[in-house]
PDB file of C-alpha atoms in Angstrom:
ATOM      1  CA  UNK A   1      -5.649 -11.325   6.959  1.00 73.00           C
ATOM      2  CA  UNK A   2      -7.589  -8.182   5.459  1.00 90.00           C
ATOM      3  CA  UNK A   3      -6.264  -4.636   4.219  1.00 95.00           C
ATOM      4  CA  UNK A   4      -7.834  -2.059   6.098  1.00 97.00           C
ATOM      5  CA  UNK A   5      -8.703   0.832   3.909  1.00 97.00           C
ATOM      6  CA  UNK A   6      -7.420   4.491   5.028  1.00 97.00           C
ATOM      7  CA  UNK A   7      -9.358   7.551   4.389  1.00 96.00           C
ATOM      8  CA  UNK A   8      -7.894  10.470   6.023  1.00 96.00           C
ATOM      9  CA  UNK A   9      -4.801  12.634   6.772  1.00 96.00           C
ATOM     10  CA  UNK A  10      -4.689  11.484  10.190  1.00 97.00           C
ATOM     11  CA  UNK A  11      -5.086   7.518   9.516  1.00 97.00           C
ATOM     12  CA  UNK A  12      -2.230   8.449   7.283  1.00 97.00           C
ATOM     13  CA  UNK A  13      -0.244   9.907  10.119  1.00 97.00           C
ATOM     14  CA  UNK A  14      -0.486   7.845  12.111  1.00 98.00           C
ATOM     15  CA  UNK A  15       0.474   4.843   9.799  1.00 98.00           C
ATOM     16  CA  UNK A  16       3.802   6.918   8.528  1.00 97.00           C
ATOM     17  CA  UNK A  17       4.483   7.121  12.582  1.00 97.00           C
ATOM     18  CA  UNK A  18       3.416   3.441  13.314  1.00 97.00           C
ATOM     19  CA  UNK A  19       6.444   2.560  10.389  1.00 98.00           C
ATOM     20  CA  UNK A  20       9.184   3.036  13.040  1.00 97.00           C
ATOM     21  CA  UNK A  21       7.477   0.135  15.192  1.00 97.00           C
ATOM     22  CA  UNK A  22       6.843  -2.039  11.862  1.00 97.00           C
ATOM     23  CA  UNK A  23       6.534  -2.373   8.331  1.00 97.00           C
ATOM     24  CA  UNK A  24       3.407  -0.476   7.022  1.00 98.00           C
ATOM     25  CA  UNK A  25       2.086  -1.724   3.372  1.00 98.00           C
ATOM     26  CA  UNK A  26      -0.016   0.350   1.358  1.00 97.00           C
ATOM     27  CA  UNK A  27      -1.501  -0.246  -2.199  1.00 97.00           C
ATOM     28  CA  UNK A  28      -2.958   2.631  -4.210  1.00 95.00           C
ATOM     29  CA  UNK A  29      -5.891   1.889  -6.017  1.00 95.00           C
ATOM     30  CA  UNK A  30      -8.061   3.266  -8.838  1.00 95.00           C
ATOM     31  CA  UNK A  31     -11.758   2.559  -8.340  1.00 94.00           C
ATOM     32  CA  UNK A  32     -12.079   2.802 -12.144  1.00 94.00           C
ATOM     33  CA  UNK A  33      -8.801   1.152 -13.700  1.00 93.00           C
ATOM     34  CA  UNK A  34      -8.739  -2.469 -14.597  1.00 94.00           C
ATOM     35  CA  UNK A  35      -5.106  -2.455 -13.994  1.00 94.00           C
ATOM     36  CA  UNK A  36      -6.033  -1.724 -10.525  1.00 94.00           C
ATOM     37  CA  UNK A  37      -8.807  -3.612 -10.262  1.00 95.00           C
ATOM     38  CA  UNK A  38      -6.112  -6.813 -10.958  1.00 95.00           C
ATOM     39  CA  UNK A  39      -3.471  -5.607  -8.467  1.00 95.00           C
ATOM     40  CA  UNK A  40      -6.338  -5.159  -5.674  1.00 96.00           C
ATOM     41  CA  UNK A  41      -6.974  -9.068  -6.304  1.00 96.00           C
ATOM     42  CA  UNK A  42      -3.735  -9.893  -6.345  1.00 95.00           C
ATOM     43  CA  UNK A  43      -3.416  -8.184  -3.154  1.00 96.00           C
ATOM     44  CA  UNK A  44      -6.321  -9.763  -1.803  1.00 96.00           C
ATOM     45  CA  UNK A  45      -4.857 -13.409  -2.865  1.00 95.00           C
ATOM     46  CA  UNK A  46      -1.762 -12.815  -1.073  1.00 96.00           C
ATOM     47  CA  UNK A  47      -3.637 -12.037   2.232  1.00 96.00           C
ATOM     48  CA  UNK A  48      -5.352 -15.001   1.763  1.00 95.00           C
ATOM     49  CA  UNK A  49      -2.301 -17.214   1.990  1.00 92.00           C
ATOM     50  CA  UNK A  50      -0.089 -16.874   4.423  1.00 88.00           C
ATOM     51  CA  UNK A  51       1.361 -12.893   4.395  1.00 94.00           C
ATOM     52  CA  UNK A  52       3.957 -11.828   6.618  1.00 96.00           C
ATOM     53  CA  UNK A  53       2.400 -11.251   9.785  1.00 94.00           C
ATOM     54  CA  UNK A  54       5.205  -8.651  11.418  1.00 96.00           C
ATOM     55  CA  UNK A  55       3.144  -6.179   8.484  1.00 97.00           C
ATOM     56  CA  UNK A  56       0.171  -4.008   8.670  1.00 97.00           C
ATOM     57  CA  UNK A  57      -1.902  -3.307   5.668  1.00 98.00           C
ATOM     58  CA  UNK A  58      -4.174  -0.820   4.186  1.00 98.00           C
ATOM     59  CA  UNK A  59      -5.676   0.256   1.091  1.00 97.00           C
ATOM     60  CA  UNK A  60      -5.776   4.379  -0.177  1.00 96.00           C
ATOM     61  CA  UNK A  61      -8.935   4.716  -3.384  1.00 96.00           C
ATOM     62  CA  UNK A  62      -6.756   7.474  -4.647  1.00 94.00           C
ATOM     63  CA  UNK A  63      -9.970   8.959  -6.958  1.00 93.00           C
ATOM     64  CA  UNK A  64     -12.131   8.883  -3.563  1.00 95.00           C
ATOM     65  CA  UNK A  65      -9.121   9.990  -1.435  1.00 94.00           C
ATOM     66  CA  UNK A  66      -7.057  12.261  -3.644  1.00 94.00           C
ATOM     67  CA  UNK A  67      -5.799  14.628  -0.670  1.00 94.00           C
ATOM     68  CA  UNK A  68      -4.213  11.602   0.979  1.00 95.00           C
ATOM     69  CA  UNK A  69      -3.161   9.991  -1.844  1.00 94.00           C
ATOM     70  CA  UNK A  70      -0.892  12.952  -2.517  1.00 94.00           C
ATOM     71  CA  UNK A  71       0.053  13.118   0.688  1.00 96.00           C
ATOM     72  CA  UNK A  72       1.549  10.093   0.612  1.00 96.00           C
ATOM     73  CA  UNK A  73       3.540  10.401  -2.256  1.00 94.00           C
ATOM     74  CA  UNK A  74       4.255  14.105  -0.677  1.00 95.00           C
ATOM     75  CA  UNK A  75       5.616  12.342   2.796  1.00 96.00           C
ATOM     76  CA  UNK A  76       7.325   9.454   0.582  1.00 95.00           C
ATOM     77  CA  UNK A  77       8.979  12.120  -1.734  1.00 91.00           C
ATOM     78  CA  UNK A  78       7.817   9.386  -3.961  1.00 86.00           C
ATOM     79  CA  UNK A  79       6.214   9.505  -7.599  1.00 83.00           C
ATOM     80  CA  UNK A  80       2.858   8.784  -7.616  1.00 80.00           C
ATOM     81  CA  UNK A  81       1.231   5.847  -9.549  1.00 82.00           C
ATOM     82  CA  UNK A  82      -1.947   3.768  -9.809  1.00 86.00           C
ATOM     83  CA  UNK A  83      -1.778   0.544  -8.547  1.00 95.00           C
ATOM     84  CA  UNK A  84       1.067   0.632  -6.686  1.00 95.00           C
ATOM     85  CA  UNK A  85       2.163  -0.802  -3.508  1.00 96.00           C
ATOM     86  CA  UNK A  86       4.662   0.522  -0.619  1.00 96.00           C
ATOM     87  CA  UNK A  87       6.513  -1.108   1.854  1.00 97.00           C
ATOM     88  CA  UNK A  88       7.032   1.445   4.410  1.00 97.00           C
ATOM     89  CA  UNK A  89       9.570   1.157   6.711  1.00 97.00           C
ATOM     90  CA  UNK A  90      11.200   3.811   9.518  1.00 97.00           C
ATOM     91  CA  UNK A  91       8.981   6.684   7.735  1.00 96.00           C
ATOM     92  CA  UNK A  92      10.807   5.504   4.101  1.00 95.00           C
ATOM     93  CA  UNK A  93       9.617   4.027   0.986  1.00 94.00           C
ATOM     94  CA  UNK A  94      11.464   0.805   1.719  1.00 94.00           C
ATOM     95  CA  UNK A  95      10.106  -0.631  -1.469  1.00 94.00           C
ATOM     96  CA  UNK A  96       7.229   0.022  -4.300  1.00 94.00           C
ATOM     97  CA  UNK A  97       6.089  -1.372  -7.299  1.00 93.00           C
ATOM     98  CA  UNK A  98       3.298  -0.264  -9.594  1.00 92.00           C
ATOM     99  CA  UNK A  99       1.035  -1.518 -12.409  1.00 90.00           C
ATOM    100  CA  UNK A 100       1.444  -5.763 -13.726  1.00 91.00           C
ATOM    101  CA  UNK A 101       4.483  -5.737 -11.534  1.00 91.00           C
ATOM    102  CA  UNK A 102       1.868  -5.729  -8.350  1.00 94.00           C
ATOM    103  CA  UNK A 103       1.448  -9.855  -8.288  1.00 93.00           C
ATOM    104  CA  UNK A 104       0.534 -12.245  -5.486  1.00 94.00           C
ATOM    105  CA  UNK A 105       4.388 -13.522  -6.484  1.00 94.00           C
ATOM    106  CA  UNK A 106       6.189 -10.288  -6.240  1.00 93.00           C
ATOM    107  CA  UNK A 107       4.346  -9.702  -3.140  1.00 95.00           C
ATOM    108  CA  UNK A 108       5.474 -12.960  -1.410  1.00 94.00           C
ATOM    109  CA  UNK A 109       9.320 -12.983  -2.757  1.00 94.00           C
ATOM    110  CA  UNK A 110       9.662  -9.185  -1.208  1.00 94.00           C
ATOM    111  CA  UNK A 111       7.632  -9.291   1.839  1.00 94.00           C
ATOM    112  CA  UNK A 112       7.902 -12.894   3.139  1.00 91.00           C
TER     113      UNK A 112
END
């Protein structure tokens, strides 16, 4: 399975609606961080296993994106931080973590 990456306000909309049908998960990643750069492969290595299928997932380059990005945390009523990840469910932050805590691990124990 592969993230799709989201780039504008209405992607985003549509996603935040598409989270009363299913769970919606979304990591935030800086192009230039090497914190991020590690939670983006840990991302990528859960997707290669076996991730939860009844989920869609996307990716938000918050420098690139920074309108969105704050949207997001705006819609969430949710601090913003870079990485992190949100699980998304019925337009709510259902779950999030940010920084070392985004691992193939923590991924599979919370969303499998």
């Amino acid at each position: 399975m592969q993230w799709k990456e989201v780039t504008t306000l209405e992607e985003w909309d549509s996603i935040f609606e598409h989270s009363m049908e299913r769970g919606q998960v979304i990591l935030k990643h800086s192009t230039t961080c090497p914190v991020s750069a590690n939670a983006l492969e840990e991302y990528e290595q859960y997707l290669k296993a076996t991730p939860n299928g009844k989920l869609d997932y996307f990716l938000v380059k918050v420098i690139e994106s920074r309108p969105l990005s704050n949207k997001i945390a705006d819609d969430l009523n949710f601090k913003h931080e870079s990485p992190q990840i949100i699980l998304i469910k019925d337009k709510e932050k259902y779950w999030a973590a940010s920084h070392w805590a985004v691992t193939s691990q923590h991924l599979r124990a919370v969303l499998d």
